[in-house]
Every structure is written in structure tokens, then in C-alpha cells.
Amino acid sequence: MAFVGRERELETLERLYATDMFQMPVVYGRRRVGKTSLIGKFVEGKPAVLFTARESSAKENLTALSRAVHEFVSADGARSLDTPAPVYATFGEVIDQVFSLAKTQRIIFVIDEYPYLAQSYRPLSSLLQEKIDQAKESSKLFLVLCGSSMSFMEHQVLGGKSPLYGRRTAQLKVEPFDVFDAKKLLEGVPAEDAVAWYGMVGGVPLYVEQHDRALTLEENIAENILRVDSFLFGEPESYLQQELRDPAMYNAVVQAIASGIGKPVEIADAAGIASAALANYLKNLMELGIVRKEQPVVGANRKKVRYRLADNLFRFWYRFVPRYLTPLQAGRANEVAHLIAQRHLSTYVGASFEGVCRQWLLRHMDGALVPHLVLDAGSWWGNDPALKEQAEIDIVAPCDDGTTIFAECKWRNKPTDVDVLETLEHRNTLVPAQKRSLYVFSKTFFTDACRKRAAETGATLVSLSDMGL
């Protein structure tokens, strides 16, 4: 897999490495997001002990860790490949050895999948805390703890009750790519197809790379998402099973949200879960990045809450697979993909396009195209008393200078007309703001009437071709 993006994370690691002092960055994020690739890129050309823990016994992990340390010590080739590596008697001894090696030279010590190691040997975090406190003042060790279990890393490594609390010198939560970095993995794919694919699989690099450039978008949907033996078809269920204890109940919650239900009481009812128990299910799904909580960004109705699927693969899978499961199991992936492409895809991608437009604003903020520092970016919904109806604005983004950005996003094949801008001109007045800046985003282009109106009012028009994808 080609390595792209992650410039900010690499810069942080390199800056810490240059200090030549003890450092302990914690790198975490959902599985398959690219943590190991990031660390691999960082350690290129640097002396490093690389160890990946297994979901196994303490003895097996100690043996593997001993081997990793011994291979580093014997990197000059003095040890024959068929000579077994010595096994340290305890984890304390092997950690002492690494700290000893780092007294006079800069050494990177990576423990990947740290939760597996800590769960196989419960005292490990306390042991590490003791060794760090004893040696950090004189050590050149660069210790990286990396893990995919979001709950474990946030609570058992970074949390206030962890023995390691206060020892980390940086924390890097590796997030899925935004559409702009995802597009770098889709070289040669038209922007329209890239946005659609991102809307279906999200920004996890391995998911993005399932796209086959030799196939059309519809064929990719059939072959690489909907075929029951494809990697992406099985991924949502696999992810829930690996990360959560009661996947069946979480599956019901996700299915309810995917159907368009957003209020907690209604989600609980649809999923068959007691309302009091729902909060914990939602909390865990939000920690995994599957679900997000939404509130109107500004205004008196901020107490309104709704839940949406934040992960695009989950959103696509649960939107279409349960509905068409019977024909998919009968081998009709091509027919279902054609139906989705013809009837549903434009509407489905429209919701994802709103997220793409928010990413564009954040990428360009405090520059010529967005001359403001955006403090937040979300949506707004509430009552329109003049028209006596519910109204919604796709993007509302308060900025540091008192300006609020209001934007509408249109993903449709025809040019965006002046009525979209006029609707935004009306709806933005429903939201309190000191100063206002209007944007309209469009998959295609804008009519002459829309461009004329924008020139008169100072609104900014941004087409997909303007977005640099």
C-alpha cells in the first residue's frame, strides 16, 4: 500500500525524536487506519526495536519480545539465523535491557498492539511506569505504545487512573483520511467517482484501496462491497465482533440509526433496548467512530440531539445490505449495484458531500478562499416561523472573528440555480450571528443567474472542480 498523508503525525514524531531525550508518544486509532504504516515510515533508517504483541499468553509474548530485542542487539549479523534467541526470565529484565541500550544511543522501542501485551500480563503498565520513573532522566529511549483498542488506549493508557498517566509525552490519535488524502490513493480516478467511493467506504486507507481502477464505479460497488465474499462486505460485522462484547445489540442500534432514526428514545424503541441502557451502547459506538452525536451548532435549540452514522462504510452497508440481502446471497450483486447506482446513489452521496465540503472549509480556513479561522463546523436545524416549517442548513461554522459561515451543498447532475442561494439567504437569518458569510457547493456548475446573484451579495460559489480533488 502506498504511503500518503500523515504529515502532521510524522512531524510530531520527528520533533520528539530530535530532542534526544526520553519520549513516550502514544499512538492509537481504530484498526486498519494505518498506525503501523505510520510508525514504519517514521522508523525508516533509525535504530529501532519493533515488537507486535499477540492476543496470546504472557509466556508467548515474552518469548517474542525477547526475540525482537535480541535481533536488535545482534543486528550486526553475528548470530546465526538458526540459533534460537535467548528468552529473558521476566518482562522486567527485557525492559531493563532496552533502557540499558538507550543510555548512550537513541533507540526507538515500539510496542504495537500494546493492549494485547498488557492484557496477557496485567502488571505490565505498573512495571513500565516504575522503569520509566527510574530511568527517564538519563535515557535516550523513544518508547512508542501503539494500539487499536480505542477504549483500552484512552482509559488504560491515557486515562487518569492508569499507572502510565502523566508519562506520555504526546498522544497521536490516528484518524481515517479525509477525502483529500483518500484521493491520493485513487490516482487517476475522476473526482466525482472518488467522492462517491469515499462516501461509501470512508477514509480508512485499506478500505479506500479496495477500489479497482479497471472497473467502473458501479462495478466496484458490485465486486468490492456487495459480493458476499468480498473483504468490505464482511468488514462491518467483523469490526463489531472484534471490538464489542454484545455485537448483536450493537448491530440493532446501528441498523436503527442507518434507517434514519436519530432521537435516542426512537433508537431504543427500534432496537428493542431499554432507553436507560442505550446511552452506554451509543457511547461505545462513538468511541469506535461508528456513530456521532449531532446538535445544532449555534442557537437556542442546541439542546436538540440526534445520532448519525459517522463511518461511511457502516452507513452504506446498513443502508443497503439488509434490504437486499436475499438477492445478494443469491449472487445478484451486479443487479443490486445497478439498482443502487440508478435509484439511490445520488441521494446517498449527497449526505457524504456535506462532509466533504466541511473538510474543504477546514483545509482552506484562514486563507484567501476562507479568510476566517473556523472554530466549529456542523449543521443547524430548527423552526422557520415565517414559513411555519422545519428548516435545515447543511453547514454552519462559527469563526474566531465573529463571522459565521453558512453553506448549502448540492450533489446533483444539473447546474445549481439561484433558488438554492436564495433559500440560504433566507435560512441563515434564522440563526443569530454577528457577521455572515455564505457559501454554495455544487457537484456540477452554477447557472448564470446564480453567479450573478452571488456577485451581488458576496456569496462564494464552489464547484467540485474547484475543490482540488
Tab-separated table of C-alpha atoms in Angstrom:
chain	number	residue	atom	x	y	z
A	1	MET	CA	0.000	0.000	0.000
A	2	ALA	CA	1.375	3.407	-0.934
A	3	PHE	CA	2.149	5.691	1.999
A	4	VAL	CA	0.377	9.036	1.724
A	5	GLY	CA	-0.650	11.791	4.110
A	6	ARG	CA	0.089	11.756	7.856
A	7	GLU	CA	2.403	14.780	7.505
A	8	ARG	CA	1.316	16.250	10.832
A	9	GLU	CA	1.778	12.982	12.723
A	10	LEU	CA	5.219	12.407	11.179
A	11	GLU	CA	6.253	15.968	12.025
A	12	THR	CA	5.278	15.417	15.664
A	13	LEU	CA	7.233	12.170	15.902
A	14	GLU	CA	10.299	13.664	14.221
A	15	ARG	CA	10.214	16.703	16.510
A	16	LEU	CA	10.121	14.500	19.607
A	17	TYR	CA	12.840	12.261	18.217
A	18	ALA	CA	15.150	15.242	17.663
A	19	THR	CA	15.153	16.103	21.385
A	20	ASP	CA	17.428	13.113	22.129
A	21	MET	CA	15.617	12.809	25.487
A	22	PHE	CA	13.249	10.142	26.787
A	23	GLN	CA	9.940	10.326	24.981
A	24	MET	CA	6.809	8.207	25.140
A	25	PRO	CA	4.310	9.083	22.413
A	26	VAL	CA	1.091	7.071	22.463
A	27	VAL	CA	-0.254	6.230	19.010
A	28	TYR	CA	-3.777	4.871	18.773
A	29	GLY	CA	-6.745	4.632	16.419
A	30	ARG	CA	-9.181	2.122	15.012
A	31	ARG	CA	-7.806	-0.977	13.360
A	32	ARG	CA	-6.740	-0.744	9.710
A	33	VAL	CA	-6.422	3.057	9.926
A	34	GLY	CA	-2.695	2.999	9.188
A	35	LYS	CA	-0.953	3.234	12.579
A	36	THR	CA	1.613	0.546	11.789
A	37	SER	CA	2.337	2.107	8.392
A	38	LEU	CA	2.844	5.493	10.069
A	39	ILE	CA	5.284	4.044	12.573
A	40	GLY	CA	7.053	2.066	9.841
A	41	LYS	CA	7.556	5.252	7.844
A	42	PHE	CA	8.852	7.079	10.916
A	43	VAL	CA	11.439	4.436	11.912
A	44	GLU	CA	12.961	4.150	8.432
A	45	GLY	CA	16.720	4.494	8.777
A	46	LYS	CA	16.590	4.734	12.586
A	47	PRO	CA	17.737	2.168	15.179
A	48	ALA	CA	14.555	0.522	16.411
A	49	VAL	CA	13.245	-2.461	18.329
A	50	LEU	CA	9.916	-3.350	16.716
A	51	PHE	CA	7.574	-5.658	18.587
A	52	THR	CA	3.964	-6.510	17.807
A	53	ALA	CA	2.111	-8.170	20.676
A	54	ARG	CA	-0.263	-11.030	20.048
A	55	GLU	CA	-3.564	-11.988	21.582
A	56	SER	CA	-1.817	-14.808	23.363
A	57	SER	CA	-0.263	-15.826	26.684
A	58	ALA	CA	2.252	-13.798	28.643
A	59	LYS	CA	4.879	-16.502	28.043
A	60	GLU	CA	4.490	-16.406	24.260
A	61	ASN	CA	4.598	-12.614	24.228
A	62	LEU	CA	7.693	-12.582	26.453
A	63	THR	CA	9.389	-15.013	24.073
A	64	ALA	CA	8.525	-12.861	21.056
A	65	LEU	CA	9.620	-9.661	22.799
A	66	SER	CA	12.900	-11.285	23.832
A	67	ARG	CA	13.485	-12.288	20.223
A	68	ALA	CA	12.830	-8.740	18.978
A	69	VAL	CA	15.326	-7.275	21.443
A	70	HIS	CA	17.927	-9.916	20.699
A	71	GLU	CA	17.585	-9.366	16.956
A	72	PHE	CA	18.271	-5.676	17.522
A	73	VAL	CA	21.348	-6.451	19.627
A	74	SER	CA	22.551	-8.941	17.007
A	75	ALA	CA	21.835	-6.730	14.024
A	76	ASP	CA	25.496	-6.899	13.021
A	77	GLY	CA	24.867	-10.441	11.814
A	78	ALA	CA	26.965	-12.176	14.447
A	79	ARG	CA	24.107	-14.543	15.376
A	80	SER	CA	23.272	-17.354	13.010
A	81	LEU	CA	19.715	-17.342	11.747
A	82	ASP	CA	19.110	-20.868	13.026
A	83	THR	CA	20.369	-20.107	16.534
A	84	PRO	CA	17.435	-19.618	18.935
A	85	ALA	CA	17.270	-16.255	20.673
A	86	PRO	CA	17.619	-16.300	24.457
A	87	VAL	CA	14.440	-15.655	26.390
A	88	TYR	CA	14.539	-13.209	29.262
A	89	ALA	CA	13.234	-14.540	32.557
A	90	THR	CA	10.786	-11.668	33.135
A	91	PHE	CA	9.291	-8.647	31.422
A	92	GLY	CA	11.212	-6.518	33.896
A	93	GLU	CA	14.526	-7.912	32.639
A	94	VAL	CA	13.782	-7.315	28.968
A	95	ILE	CA	12.592	-3.759	29.632
A	96	ASP	CA	15.740	-3.113	31.703
A	97	GLN	CA	17.793	-4.318	28.757
A	98	VAL	CA	16.118	-1.867	26.379
A	99	PHE	CA	16.627	1.030	28.780
A	100	SER	CA	20.263	-0.019	29.183
A	101	LEU	CA	20.808	0.004	25.430
A	102	ALA	CA	19.319	3.508	25.283
A	103	LYS	CA	21.686	5.032	27.845
A	104	THR	CA	24.188	6.108	25.203
A	105	GLN	CA	22.284	5.923	21.913
A	106	ARG	CA	18.904	6.983	20.604
A	107	ILE	CA	16.751	3.860	20.279
A	108	ILE	CA	13.115	3.587	19.258
A	109	PHE	CA	11.201	0.861	21.092
A	110	VAL	CA	7.798	0.197	19.530
A	111	ILE	CA	5.227	-1.962	21.289
A	112	ASP	CA	2.482	-2.384	18.724
A	113	GLU	CA	-0.903	-3.724	19.857
A	114	TYR	CA	0.023	-2.806	23.423
A	115	PRO	CA	-3.440	-3.797	24.773
A	116	TYR	CA	-2.754	-7.457	23.872
A	117	LEU	CA	0.515	-7.388	25.796
A	118	ALA	CA	-0.963	-5.594	28.807
A	119	GLN	CA	-3.902	-7.991	28.939
A	120	SER	CA	-1.619	-11.033	28.788
A	121	TYR	CA	0.496	-9.647	31.646
A	122	ARG	CA	-1.643	-7.460	33.896
A	123	PRO	CA	1.169	-5.781	35.913
A	124	LEU	CA	2.847	-4.504	32.717
A	125	SER	CA	1.626	-0.890	32.870
A	126	SER	CA	2.732	-0.578	36.506
A	127	LEU	CA	6.054	-2.171	35.618
A	128	LEU	CA	6.592	0.256	32.747
A	129	GLN	CA	5.700	3.176	35.000
A	130	GLU	CA	8.340	2.055	37.512
A	131	LYS	CA	11.040	1.612	34.864
A	132	ILE	CA	10.225	4.961	33.216
A	133	ASP	CA	10.379	6.825	36.519
A	134	GLN	CA	13.731	5.230	37.355
A	135	ALA	CA	15.469	5.833	34.027
A	136	LYS	CA	13.798	8.644	32.080
A	137	GLU	CA	16.122	11.431	33.257
A	138	SER	CA	19.191	9.748	31.791
A	139	SER	CA	17.615	7.760	28.974
A	140	LYS	CA	17.576	8.366	25.228
A	141	LEU	CA	14.784	5.830	24.752
A	142	PHE	CA	11.955	6.691	22.357
A	143	LEU	CA	9.155	4.423	23.584
A	144	VAL	CA	6.080	4.138	21.363
A	145	LEU	CA	2.955	2.473	22.722
A	146	CYS	CA	0.537	1.728	19.907
A	147	GLY	CA	-2.904	0.139	19.997
A	148	SER	CA	-6.163	-0.372	18.162
A	149	SER	CA	-8.444	-0.914	21.144
A	150	MET	CA	-9.785	2.614	21.489
A	151	SER	CA	-11.319	2.069	24.909
A	152	PHE	CA	-8.184	0.451	26.342
A	153	MET	CA	-5.822	3.102	24.980
A	154	GLU	CA	-7.967	6.017	26.131
A	155	HIS	CA	-8.759	4.625	29.578
A	156	GLN	CA	-5.980	2.169	30.477
A	157	VAL	CA	-3.052	4.086	28.944
A	158	LEU	CA	-4.068	7.748	28.716
A	159	GLY	CA	-6.727	7.800	31.444
A	160	GLY	CA	-6.234	9.377	34.850
A	161	LYS	CA	-6.458	6.034	36.662
A	162	SER	CA	-3.775	4.391	34.518
A	163	PRO	CA	-0.337	3.739	36.079
A	164	LEU	CA	1.070	5.340	32.918
A	165	TYR	CA	-0.899	8.553	33.387
A	166	GLY	CA	1.386	11.568	33.040
A	167	ARG	CA	4.223	9.563	31.456
A	168	ARG	CA	3.202	10.022	27.863
A	169	THR	CA	4.894	12.948	26.136
A	170	ALA	CA	2.447	13.104	23.218
A	171	GLN	CA	-0.689	11.348	22.055
A	172	LEU	CA	-1.490	10.815	18.402
A	173	LYS	CA	-4.978	9.640	17.587
A	174	VAL	CA	-4.688	8.426	14.010
A	175	GLU	CA	-7.944	9.244	12.255
A	176	PRO	CA	-9.246	7.975	8.904
A	177	PHE	CA	-8.205	10.107	5.948
A	178	ASP	CA	-10.321	12.991	4.805
A	179	VAL	CA	-11.372	12.857	1.162
A	180	PHE	CA	-8.336	14.849	0.021
A	181	ASP	CA	-5.810	12.358	1.383
A	182	ALA	CA	-8.024	9.433	0.362
A	183	LYS	CA	-7.945	10.759	-3.219
A	184	LYS	CA	-4.148	10.348	-3.215
A	185	LEU	CA	-4.756	6.605	-3.019
A	186	LEU	CA	-7.117	6.862	-6.003
A	187	GLU	CA	-4.744	8.361	-8.550
A	188	GLY	CA	-6.416	8.688	-11.925
A	189	VAL	CA	-9.943	8.190	-10.563
A	190	PRO	CA	-12.279	11.089	-11.552
A	191	ALA	CA	-13.172	13.423	-8.687
A	192	GLU	CA	-16.875	12.539	-8.891
A	193	ASP	CA	-16.163	8.807	-8.543
A	194	ALA	CA	-13.583	9.424	-5.797
A	195	VAL	CA	-16.085	11.403	-3.714
A	196	ALA	CA	-18.724	8.717	-4.265
A	197	TRP	CA	-16.318	5.920	-3.293
A	198	TYR	CA	-15.213	7.862	-0.208
A	199	GLY	CA	-18.901	8.298	0.658
A	200	MET	CA	-19.336	4.530	0.519
A	201	VAL	CA	-16.178	3.279	2.280
A	202	GLY	CA	-14.832	6.266	4.239
A	203	GLY	CA	-11.211	7.202	4.840
A	204	VAL	CA	-9.676	4.014	6.240
A	205	PRO	CA	-6.751	3.515	3.813
A	206	LEU	CA	-7.258	-0.229	3.396
A	207	TYR	CA	-10.922	0.345	2.573
A	208	VAL	CA	-10.116	3.045	0.017
A	209	GLU	CA	-7.614	0.783	-1.716
A	210	GLN	CA	-10.257	-1.861	-2.386
A	211	HIS	CA	-11.241	0.300	-5.365
A	212	ASP	CA	-10.206	-1.288	-8.664
A	213	ARG	CA	-9.361	1.367	-11.257
A	214	ALA	CA	-10.010	-1.099	-14.061
A	215	LEU	CA	-13.699	-1.195	-13.081
A	216	THR	CA	-16.451	1.408	-13.260
A	217	LEU	CA	-17.887	2.804	-10.047
A	218	GLU	CA	-20.943	0.564	-10.378
A	219	GLU	CA	-18.750	-2.481	-10.961
A	220	ASN	CA	-16.666	-1.575	-7.911
A	221	ILE	CA	-19.816	-1.415	-5.805
A	222	ALA	CA	-20.794	-4.878	-7.018
A	223	GLU	CA	-17.398	-6.563	-6.851
A	224	ASN	CA	-15.768	-4.897	-3.867
A	225	ILE	CA	-18.634	-4.053	-1.493
A	226	LEU	CA	-21.703	-6.140	-2.292
A	227	ARG	CA	-20.217	-9.522	-3.209
A	228	VAL	CA	-20.754	-11.601	-0.087
A	229	ASP	CA	-17.197	-12.972	-0.277
A	230	SER	CA	-15.550	-9.557	-0.674
A	231	PHE	CA	-13.403	-8.054	2.080
A	232	LEU	CA	-15.578	-4.967	2.596
A	233	PHE	CA	-18.818	-6.946	2.753
A	234	GLY	CA	-17.658	-8.762	5.865
A	235	GLU	CA	-15.858	-5.848	7.496
A	236	PRO	CA	-18.676	-4.130	9.468
A	237	GLU	CA	-19.781	-7.351	11.136
A	238	SER	CA	-16.164	-8.351	11.813
A	239	TYR	CA	-15.396	-4.957	13.333
A	240	LEU	CA	-18.337	-5.156	15.738
A	241	GLN	CA	-17.451	-8.718	16.749
A	242	GLN	CA	-13.824	-7.878	17.469
A	243	GLU	CA	-14.394	-4.616	19.325
A	244	LEU	CA	-17.616	-5.173	21.301
A	245	ARG	CA	-18.918	-7.780	23.707
A	246	ASP	CA	-22.537	-7.862	22.551
A	247	PRO	CA	-22.383	-7.334	18.773
A	248	ALA	CA	-25.992	-8.377	18.194
A	249	MET	CA	-27.376	-5.498	20.258
A	250	TYR	CA	-24.937	-3.019	18.736
A	251	ASN	CA	-25.981	-4.273	15.323
A	252	ALA	CA	-29.594	-3.427	16.181
A	253	VAL	CA	-28.635	0.090	17.300
A	254	VAL	CA	-26.604	0.738	14.150
A	255	GLN	CA	-29.418	-0.595	11.961
A	256	ALA	CA	-31.923	1.738	13.642
A	257	ILE	CA	-29.705	4.792	13.094
A	258	ALA	CA	-28.982	3.758	9.494
A	259	SER	CA	-32.721	3.710	8.789
A	260	GLY	CA	-32.859	7.440	9.558
A	261	ILE	CA	-33.895	7.299	13.210
A	262	GLY	CA	-31.925	9.848	15.195
A	263	LYS	CA	-33.665	10.517	18.513
A	264	PRO	CA	-32.488	8.349	21.438
A	265	VAL	CA	-35.979	7.277	22.501
A	266	GLU	CA	-36.827	6.193	18.964
A	267	ILE	CA	-33.483	4.395	18.517
A	268	ALA	CA	-34.055	2.418	21.715
A	269	ASP	CA	-37.578	1.503	20.624
A	270	ALA	CA	-36.498	0.383	17.145
A	271	ALA	CA	-33.555	-1.620	18.503
A	272	GLY	CA	-35.590	-3.229	21.280
A	273	ILE	CA	-33.341	-1.813	24.009
A	274	ALA	CA	-34.344	-0.145	27.267
A	275	SER	CA	-33.861	3.621	26.999
A	276	ALA	CA	-31.699	3.635	30.130
A	277	ALA	CA	-29.287	1.129	28.571
A	278	LEU	CA	-28.983	2.901	25.211
A	279	ALA	CA	-26.540	5.565	26.428
A	280	ASN	CA	-23.788	3.017	27.007
A	281	TYR	CA	-24.268	1.453	23.568
A	282	LEU	CA	-24.093	4.879	21.921
A	283	LYS	CA	-21.032	5.856	23.972
A	284	ASN	CA	-19.114	2.771	22.853
A	285	LEU	CA	-20.132	3.220	19.215
A	286	MET	CA	-18.980	6.848	19.334
A	287	GLU	CA	-15.624	5.806	20.812
A	288	LEU	CA	-15.178	3.474	17.839
A	289	GLY	CA	-16.025	6.241	15.382
A	290	ILE	CA	-19.102	4.429	14.069
A	291	VAL	CA	-21.707	6.864	15.438
A	292	ARG	CA	-21.610	10.600	16.076
A	293	LYS	CA	-23.812	12.834	18.179
A	294	GLU	CA	-25.172	15.910	16.432
A	295	GLN	CA	-26.614	19.125	17.830
A	296	PRO	CA	-27.390	22.391	16.055
A	297	VAL	CA	-24.059	24.242	16.102
A	298	VAL	CA	-25.493	27.526	17.368
A	299	GLY	CA	-28.825	28.921	18.535
A	300	ALA	CA	-31.364	28.371	21.246
A	301	ASN	CA	-32.225	24.856	20.057
A	302	ARG	CA	-28.784	23.374	20.848
A	303	LYS	CA	-30.466	21.006	23.296
A	304	LYS	CA	-31.841	19.069	20.359
A	305	VAL	CA	-29.837	15.889	19.819
A	306	ARG	CA	-29.739	13.337	17.053
A	307	TYR	CA	-27.407	10.498	16.213
A	308	ARG	CA	-25.963	9.697	12.795
A	309	LEU	CA	-23.568	7.073	11.448
A	310	ALA	CA	-20.126	8.657	11.224
A	311	ASP	CA	-18.446	5.745	9.430
A	312	ASN	CA	-19.252	5.766	5.719
A	313	LEU	CA	-18.817	2.016	5.216
A	314	PHE	CA	-21.264	1.308	8.041
A	315	ARG	CA	-23.643	3.918	6.643
A	316	PHE	CA	-23.600	2.373	3.157
A	317	TRP	CA	-23.665	-1.243	4.334
A	318	TYR	CA	-26.549	-0.814	6.753
A	319	ARG	CA	-28.451	1.360	4.308
A	320	PHE	CA	-28.472	-1.222	1.518
A	321	VAL	CA	-27.250	-4.694	2.500
A	322	PRO	CA	-30.027	-5.709	4.932
A	323	ARG	CA	-32.627	-4.541	2.416
A	324	TYR	CA	-31.131	-6.525	-0.462
A	325	LEU	CA	-29.569	-9.403	1.474
A	326	THR	CA	-31.614	-12.148	-0.179
A	327	PRO	CA	-30.640	-11.274	-3.774
A	328	LEU	CA	-27.043	-10.622	-2.674
A	329	GLN	CA	-26.821	-14.076	-1.122
A	330	ALA	CA	-28.234	-15.441	-4.358
A	331	GLY	CA	-25.289	-13.959	-6.261
A	332	ARG	CA	-27.094	-10.918	-7.687
A	333	ALA	CA	-24.545	-8.286	-6.658
A	334	ASN	CA	-24.405	-6.806	-10.182
A	335	GLU	CA	-28.157	-6.284	-10.337
A	336	VAL	CA	-28.288	-4.744	-6.850
A	337	ALA	CA	-25.351	-2.450	-7.633
A	338	HIS	CA	-27.106	-1.274	-10.794
A	339	LEU	CA	-30.291	-0.575	-8.869
A	340	ILE	CA	-28.391	1.399	-6.209
A	341	ALA	CA	-26.450	3.366	-8.818
A	342	GLN	CA	-29.583	4.267	-10.764
A	343	ARG	CA	-32.076	4.963	-7.954
A	344	HIS	CA	-30.278	5.761	-4.723
A	345	LEU	CA	-26.642	6.744	-5.158
A	346	SER	CA	-27.096	10.441	-5.866
A	347	THR	CA	-29.179	10.974	-2.730
A	348	TYR	CA	-26.871	8.793	-0.659
A	349	VAL	CA	-23.683	10.590	-1.757
A	350	GLY	CA	-25.360	13.948	-1.183
A	351	ALA	CA	-25.132	13.438	2.582
A	352	SER	CA	-21.453	12.469	2.286
A	353	PHE	CA	-20.794	15.518	0.121
A	354	GLU	CA	-21.757	17.734	3.048
A	355	GLY	CA	-18.881	16.190	4.982
A	356	VAL	CA	-16.528	16.722	2.046
A	357	CYS	CA	-17.486	20.404	1.930
A	358	ARG	CA	-16.782	20.778	5.654
A	359	GLN	CA	-13.369	19.221	5.077
A	360	TRP	CA	-12.733	21.717	2.264
A	361	LEU	CA	-13.578	24.617	4.585
A	362	LEU	CA	-11.203	23.336	7.255
A	363	ARG	CA	-8.452	22.757	4.693
A	364	HIS	CA	-8.736	26.323	3.399
A	365	MET	CA	-9.573	28.259	6.560
A	366	ASP	CA	-7.557	31.343	7.381
A	367	GLY	CA	-6.591	31.683	3.717
A	368	ALA	CA	-7.754	33.505	0.616
A	369	LEU	CA	-10.717	31.197	-0.022
A	370	VAL	CA	-11.897	31.065	3.611
A	371	PRO	CA	-10.479	34.187	5.319
A	372	HIS	CA	-11.570	33.089	8.802
A	373	LEU	CA	-10.382	30.673	11.484
A	374	VAL	CA	-13.215	28.157	11.790
A	375	LEU	CA	-13.976	27.239	15.414
A	376	ASP	CA	-16.595	24.579	14.719
A	377	ALA	CA	-18.415	23.146	11.733
A	378	GLY	CA	-21.710	21.320	11.873
A	379	SER	CA	-25.287	21.602	10.705
A	380	TRP	CA	-28.273	23.506	12.027
A	381	TRP	CA	-31.944	22.640	12.133
A	382	GLY	CA	-34.935	24.304	13.707
A	383	ASN	CA	-38.246	26.043	13.133
A	384	ASP	CA	-38.835	28.624	10.411
A	385	PRO	CA	-41.588	30.816	11.896
A	386	ALA	CA	-42.117	32.799	8.687
A	387	LEU	CA	-42.818	29.711	6.566
A	388	LYS	CA	-44.162	27.679	9.516
A	389	GLU	CA	-41.980	24.681	8.717
A	390	GLN	CA	-38.803	22.940	9.829
A	391	ALA	CA	-35.657	24.229	8.172
A	392	GLU	CA	-32.107	22.902	7.960
A	393	ILE	CA	-28.771	24.381	6.885
A	394	ASP	CA	-26.112	21.932	5.694
A	395	ILE	CA	-23.124	23.722	7.222
A	396	VAL	CA	-22.935	26.338	9.945
A	397	ALA	CA	-19.414	27.269	11.037
A	398	PRO	CA	-18.731	29.938	13.692
A	399	CYS	CA	-15.352	31.652	13.249
A	400	ASP	CA	-12.972	33.452	15.582
A	401	ASP	CA	-13.660	36.931	14.207
A	402	GLY	CA	-17.402	36.807	14.879
A	403	THR	CA	-18.255	35.662	11.355
A	404	THR	CA	-20.491	32.639	10.892
A	405	ILE	CA	-20.220	30.680	7.645
A	406	PHE	CA	-23.471	29.309	6.242
A	407	ALA	CA	-23.333	26.826	3.384
A	408	GLU	CA	-25.551	24.651	1.239
A	409	CYS	CA	-24.212	21.567	-0.558
A	410	LYS	CA	-25.847	20.175	-3.704
A	411	TRP	CA	-24.883	16.820	-5.202
A	412	ARG	CA	-26.919	16.587	-8.384
A	413	ASN	CA	-26.215	16.395	-12.087
A	414	LYS	CA	-27.861	19.650	-13.138
A	415	PRO	CA	-26.270	23.077	-12.556
A	416	THR	CA	-27.133	24.688	-9.229
A	417	ASP	CA	-29.610	27.525	-9.728
A	418	VAL	CA	-30.234	30.783	-7.923
A	419	ASP	CA	-33.058	29.317	-5.822
A	420	VAL	CA	-30.511	27.436	-3.700
A	421	LEU	CA	-28.683	30.645	-2.864
A	422	GLU	CA	-31.935	32.498	-2.204
A	423	THR	CA	-33.068	29.774	0.202
A	424	LEU	CA	-29.746	30.043	2.033
A	425	GLU	CA	-30.109	33.842	2.184
A	426	HIS	CA	-33.412	33.358	3.974
A	427	ARG	CA	-32.495	30.456	6.256
A	428	ASN	CA	-29.282	31.959	7.557
A	429	THR	CA	-31.333	34.750	9.134
A	430	LEU	CA	-32.902	32.147	11.433
A	431	VAL	CA	-29.546	31.743	13.182
A	432	PRO	CA	-28.004	34.507	15.323
A	433	ALA	CA	-24.647	35.787	14.057
A	434	GLN	CA	-22.554	38.970	14.252
A	435	LYS	CA	-21.359	38.712	10.642
A	436	ARG	CA	-22.361	36.300	7.923
A	437	SER	CA	-20.574	34.638	5.009
A	438	LEU	CA	-22.498	32.475	2.528
A	439	TYR	CA	-21.133	29.544	0.504
A	440	VAL	CA	-22.834	27.252	-2.004
A	441	PHE	CA	-21.112	23.999	-3.003
A	442	SER	CA	-22.122	22.125	-6.130
A	443	LYS	CA	-21.226	18.812	-7.738
A	444	THR	CA	-21.551	20.460	-11.146
A	445	PHE	CA	-21.611	24.126	-12.068
A	446	PHE	CA	-23.796	27.162	-11.403
A	447	THR	CA	-26.327	28.884	-13.617
A	448	ASP	CA	-25.663	32.420	-14.815
A	449	ALA	CA	-28.478	33.642	-12.563
A	450	CYS	CA	-26.829	32.034	-9.537
A	451	ARG	CA	-23.453	33.538	-10.398
A	452	LYS	CA	-24.993	36.970	-10.872
A	453	ARG	CA	-26.781	36.781	-7.525
A	454	ALA	CA	-23.589	35.633	-5.791
A	455	ALA	CA	-21.664	38.558	-7.248
A	456	GLU	CA	-24.317	40.962	-5.948
A	457	THR	CA	-24.427	39.502	-2.434
A	458	GLY	CA	-20.807	38.463	-1.963
A	459	ALA	CA	-21.594	34.752	-1.659
A	460	THR	CA	-18.891	32.250	-2.603
A	461	LEU	CA	-19.661	29.518	-5.127
A	462	VAL	CA	-17.529	26.371	-5.100
A	463	SER	CA	-17.969	23.550	-7.624
A	464	LEU	CA	-16.444	20.098	-7.320
A	465	SER	CA	-13.924	21.060	-9.982
A	466	ASP	CA	-12.842	23.979	-7.782
A	467	MET	CA	-12.103	21.759	-4.791
A	468	GLY	CA	-8.760	20.407	-5.960
A	469	LEU	CA	-9.686	16.742	-5.969
